[in-house]
Amino acid sequence: MRIVMNLRREIKGADIRNILLCVAVSVVLCVVSSLFWLWGKEYYLLLMPVFALPMWLFGLLRILIYAVAGASTGLILGNCDTCRRKSKITGIIISVLLLLVCCLRTALIFGSGTLLFGFILSLAALVLNFFAIRYYVRISLISGFGMLAFLLWNIYVAILSFCILILN
């Protein structure tokens, strides 16, 4: 019961403008980095593992997961009264780095076919995602769950990029 009350308070105290702004920025970066799929001819020539999602579903899920991560960051931005300033700033810096690493990973794997460096960036994204969850849970439980969804996505992408690296 206490957890439910805390969740209600977090949602009521959130500034919807911060959430929408962070969702918009995340989705725009996701879409811009996805444009490398159109330019990268190497990706279509790669051997793919059997568990690789169809391209349309991969792109749709990717946009959805980035929107959830953006909403988590926006909830952190709007949660001024319930958090420590240092945790909030550190969490947001880690989240921005995570988003940039993920976009760069997409551009390298799908745009230029640089598989090894893309896999290394996938591992870096996992580490950053763990730290983001650590700081987000301190501030907002809902944001922690949002970043947990992003972690599951990054685990899938890391396994996928490793298998693509091995197969090619």
mmCIF file of C-alpha atoms in Angstrom:
data_model
loop_
_atom_site.group_PDB
_atom_site.id
_atom_site.type_symbol
_atom_site.label_atom_id
_atom_site.label_comp_id
_atom_site.label_asym_id
_atom_site.label_seq_id
_atom_site.Cartn_x
_atom_site.Cartn_y
_atom_site.Cartn_z
ATOM 1 C CA MET A 1 0.000 0.000 0.000
ATOM 2 C CA ARG A 2 2.851 2.347 0.815
ATOM 3 C CA ILE A 3 4.425 1.740 -2.598
ATOM 4 C CA VAL A 4 1.155 2.581 -4.352
ATOM 5 C CA MET A 5 0.879 5.832 -2.419
ATOM 6 C CA ASN A 6 4.464 6.743 -3.320
ATOM 7 C CA LEU A 7 3.787 6.023 -6.996
ATOM 8 C CA ARG A 8 0.701 8.251 -6.959
ATOM 9 C CA ARG A 9 2.670 11.071 -5.351
ATOM 10 C CA GLU A 10 5.438 10.727 -7.967
ATOM 11 C CA ILE A 11 2.981 10.936 -10.838
ATOM 12 C CA LYS A 12 1.112 13.900 -9.335
ATOM 13 C CA GLY A 13 4.342 15.800 -8.652
ATOM 14 C CA ALA A 14 5.701 15.282 -12.156
ATOM 15 C CA ASP A 15 5.842 18.160 -14.596
ATOM 16 C CA ILE A 16 4.297 16.888 -17.832
ATOM 17 C CA ARG A 17 6.302 19.396 -19.902
ATOM 18 C CA ASN A 18 9.597 17.879 -18.737
ATOM 19 C CA ILE A 19 8.358 14.401 -19.544
ATOM 20 C CA LEU A 20 7.127 15.372 -23.016
ATOM 21 C CA LEU A 21 10.331 17.273 -23.783
ATOM 22 C CA CYS A 22 12.522 14.323 -22.796
ATOM 23 C CA VAL A 23 10.338 11.880 -24.738
ATOM 24 C CA ALA A 24 10.538 14.118 -27.813
ATOM 25 C CA VAL A 25 14.328 14.456 -27.600
ATOM 26 C CA SER A 26 14.769 10.698 -27.121
ATOM 27 C CA VAL A 27 12.495 9.802 -30.022
ATOM 28 C CA VAL A 28 14.095 12.359 -32.359
ATOM 29 C CA LEU A 29 17.580 11.035 -31.572
ATOM 30 C CA CYS A 30 16.315 7.496 -32.070
ATOM 31 C CA VAL A 31 14.817 8.340 -35.464
ATOM 32 C CA VAL A 32 17.869 10.319 -36.613
ATOM 33 C CA SER A 33 20.233 7.495 -35.689
ATOM 34 C CA SER A 34 17.865 5.059 -37.433
ATOM 35 C CA LEU A 35 18.366 6.925 -40.694
ATOM 36 C CA PHE A 36 21.747 5.193 -40.904
ATOM 37 C CA TRP A 37 19.841 1.998 -41.724
ATOM 38 C CA LEU A 38 18.727 3.618 -44.954
ATOM 39 C CA TRP A 39 22.226 4.731 -45.900
ATOM 40 C CA GLY A 40 24.088 1.670 -44.659
ATOM 41 C CA LYS A 41 24.186 -0.951 -47.378
ATOM 42 C CA GLU A 42 26.456 -3.187 -45.277
ATOM 43 C CA TYR A 43 23.715 -4.044 -42.796
ATOM 44 C CA TYR A 44 21.551 -5.749 -45.387
ATOM 45 C CA LEU A 45 24.461 -7.973 -46.397
ATOM 46 C CA LEU A 46 25.124 -9.238 -42.872
ATOM 47 C CA LEU A 47 24.166 -12.707 -41.698
ATOM 48 C CA MET A 48 21.606 -12.424 -38.919
ATOM 49 C CA PRO A 49 20.871 -14.787 -36.022
ATOM 50 C CA VAL A 50 17.516 -16.555 -35.970
ATOM 51 C CA PHE A 51 16.224 -14.450 -33.063
ATOM 52 C CA ALA A 52 16.720 -11.148 -34.893
ATOM 53 C CA LEU A 53 13.469 -9.218 -35.115
ATOM 54 C CA PRO A 54 12.112 -8.108 -38.480
ATOM 55 C CA MET A 55 13.358 -4.635 -39.345
ATOM 56 C CA TRP A 56 9.925 -2.976 -39.018
ATOM 57 C CA LEU A 57 9.317 -4.490 -35.577
ATOM 58 C CA PHE A 58 12.846 -3.698 -34.392
ATOM 59 C CA GLY A 59 12.410 -0.043 -35.355
ATOM 60 C CA LEU A 60 8.990 0.215 -33.744
ATOM 61 C CA LEU A 61 10.129 -1.356 -30.467
ATOM 62 C CA ARG A 62 13.241 0.797 -30.476
ATOM 63 C CA ILE A 63 11.224 4.000 -30.725
ATOM 64 C CA LEU A 64 8.875 2.814 -27.971
ATOM 65 C CA ILE A 65 11.739 1.879 -25.622
ATOM 66 C CA TYR A 66 13.510 5.199 -26.233
ATOM 67 C CA ALA A 67 10.256 7.018 -25.453
ATOM 68 C CA VAL A 68 9.979 5.113 -22.156
ATOM 69 C CA ALA A 69 13.580 6.013 -21.287
ATOM 70 C CA GLY A 70 12.851 9.649 -22.157
ATOM 71 C CA ALA A 71 9.759 9.626 -19.956
ATOM 72 C CA SER A 72 11.860 8.218 -17.103
ATOM 73 C CA THR A 73 14.354 11.044 -17.496
ATOM 74 C CA GLY A 74 11.558 13.609 -17.666
ATOM 75 C CA LEU A 75 10.082 12.241 -14.468
ATOM 76 C CA ILE A 76 13.469 12.667 -12.797
ATOM 77 C CA LEU A 77 13.692 16.264 -14.034
ATOM 78 C CA GLY A 78 10.275 17.071 -12.610
ATOM 79 C CA ASN A 79 10.887 15.414 -9.251
ATOM 80 C CA CYS A 80 12.762 18.227 -7.512
ATOM 81 C CA ASP A 81 11.267 18.047 -4.064
ATOM 82 C CA THR A 82 11.797 14.348 -3.351
ATOM 83 C CA CYS A 83 15.397 13.823 -4.365
ATOM 84 C CA ARG A 84 18.912 14.768 -3.520
ATOM 85 C CA ARG A 85 20.409 17.185 -6.011
ATOM 86 C CA LYS A 86 23.625 15.200 -6.537
ATOM 87 C CA SER A 87 21.762 11.961 -7.365
ATOM 88 C CA LYS A 88 19.492 13.802 -9.771
ATOM 89 C CA ILE A 89 22.322 15.507 -11.672
ATOM 90 C CA THR A 90 24.404 12.324 -11.803
ATOM 91 C CA GLY A 91 21.431 10.294 -13.045
ATOM 92 C CA ILE A 92 20.642 12.773 -15.795
ATOM 93 C CA ILE A 93 24.279 12.952 -16.944
ATOM 94 C CA ILE A 94 24.435 9.155 -17.092
ATOM 95 C CA SER A 95 21.136 9.076 -18.984
ATOM 96 C CA VAL A 96 22.369 11.574 -21.589
ATOM 97 C CA LEU A 97 25.600 9.606 -22.036
ATOM 98 C CA LEU A 98 23.590 6.400 -22.353
ATOM 99 C CA LEU A 99 21.377 7.887 -25.041
ATOM 100 C CA LEU A 100 24.368 9.185 -26.999
ATOM 101 C CA VAL A 101 26.210 5.855 -26.746
ATOM 102 C CA CYS A 102 23.119 3.991 -27.959
ATOM 103 C CA CYS A 103 22.669 6.342 -30.920
ATOM 104 C CA LEU A 104 26.348 6.071 -31.837
ATOM 105 C CA ARG A 105 26.117 2.280 -31.553
ATOM 106 C CA THR A 106 23.203 2.258 -33.970
ATOM 107 C CA ALA A 107 25.056 4.443 -36.440
ATOM 108 C CA LEU A 108 28.175 2.266 -36.301
ATOM 109 C CA ILE A 109 26.519 -1.135 -36.523
ATOM 110 C CA PHE A 110 23.825 -0.324 -39.035
ATOM 111 C CA GLY A 111 25.391 2.546 -40.941
ATOM 112 C CA SER A 112 29.027 1.676 -41.393
ATOM 113 C CA GLY A 113 29.112 -2.001 -40.473
ATOM 114 C CA THR A 114 31.728 -1.442 -37.765
ATOM 115 C CA LEU A 115 30.635 -4.472 -35.782
ATOM 116 C CA LEU A 116 33.392 -4.787 -33.176
ATOM 117 C CA PHE A 117 33.217 -1.166 -32.071
ATOM 118 C CA GLY A 118 29.425 -1.374 -32.106
ATOM 119 C CA PHE A 119 29.568 -4.382 -29.778
ATOM 120 C CA ILE A 120 31.958 -2.544 -27.445
ATOM 121 C CA LEU A 121 29.503 0.357 -27.352
ATOM 122 C CA SER A 122 26.734 -2.142 -26.542
ATOM 123 C CA LEU A 123 28.700 -3.254 -23.502
ATOM 124 C CA ALA A 124 29.297 0.375 -22.513
ATOM 125 C CA ALA A 125 25.546 0.993 -22.832
ATOM 126 C CA LEU A 126 24.863 -1.901 -20.459
ATOM 127 C CA VAL A 127 27.211 -0.476 -17.844
ATOM 128 C CA LEU A 128 25.726 3.017 -18.168
ATOM 129 C CA ASN A 129 22.226 1.548 -17.975
ATOM 130 C CA PHE A 130 23.043 -0.211 -14.690
ATOM 131 C CA PHE A 131 24.284 3.055 -13.209
ATOM 132 C CA ALA A 132 21.240 4.942 -14.519
ATOM 133 C CA ILE A 133 18.915 2.462 -12.827
ATOM 134 C CA ARG A 134 20.881 2.823 -9.606
ATOM 135 C CA TYR A 135 20.423 6.590 -9.527
ATOM 136 C CA TYR A 136 16.873 6.636 -10.924
ATOM 137 C CA VAL A 137 15.515 4.215 -8.315
ATOM 138 C CA ARG A 138 16.814 6.515 -5.561
ATOM 139 C CA ILE A 139 14.705 9.330 -6.951
ATOM 140 C CA SER A 140 11.662 7.660 -8.495
ATOM 141 C CA LEU A 141 10.562 4.030 -8.549
ATOM 142 C CA ILE A 142 8.639 4.524 -11.802
ATOM 143 C CA SER A 143 11.741 5.943 -13.499
ATOM 144 C CA GLY A 144 13.732 2.963 -12.290
ATOM 145 C CA PHE A 145 11.246 0.604 -13.950
ATOM 146 C CA GLY A 146 11.431 2.629 -17.161
ATOM 147 C CA MET A 147 15.193 2.331 -17.213
ATOM 148 C CA LEU A 148 14.856 -1.387 -16.425
ATOM 149 C CA ALA A 149 12.886 -1.752 -19.675
ATOM 150 C CA PHE A 150 15.694 0.101 -21.449
ATOM 151 C CA LEU A 151 18.206 -2.277 -19.829
ATOM 152 C CA LEU A 152 16.328 -5.307 -21.148
ATOM 153 C CA TRP A 153 16.378 -3.749 -24.613
ATOM 154 C CA ASN A 154 20.108 -3.060 -24.349
ATOM 155 C CA ILE A 155 20.756 -6.661 -23.258
ATOM 156 C CA TYR A 156 18.906 -7.879 -26.352
ATOM 157 C CA VAL A 157 20.853 -5.499 -28.606
ATOM 158 C CA ALA A 158 24.185 -6.523 -27.024
ATOM 159 C CA ILE A 159 23.440 -10.218 -27.592
ATOM 160 C CA LEU A 160 22.256 -9.455 -31.123
ATOM 161 C CA SER A 161 25.356 -7.418 -31.957
ATOM 162 C CA PHE A 162 27.610 -10.125 -30.506
ATOM 163 C CA CYS A 163 25.933 -12.793 -32.628
ATOM 164 C CA ILE A 164 26.153 -10.604 -35.734
ATOM 165 C CA LEU A 165 29.839 -10.071 -34.972
ATOM 166 C CA ILE A 166 30.437 -13.834 -34.660
ATOM 167 C CA LEU A 167 28.429 -14.739 -37.778
ATOM 168 C CA ASN A 168 30.205 -12.203 -39.958
#
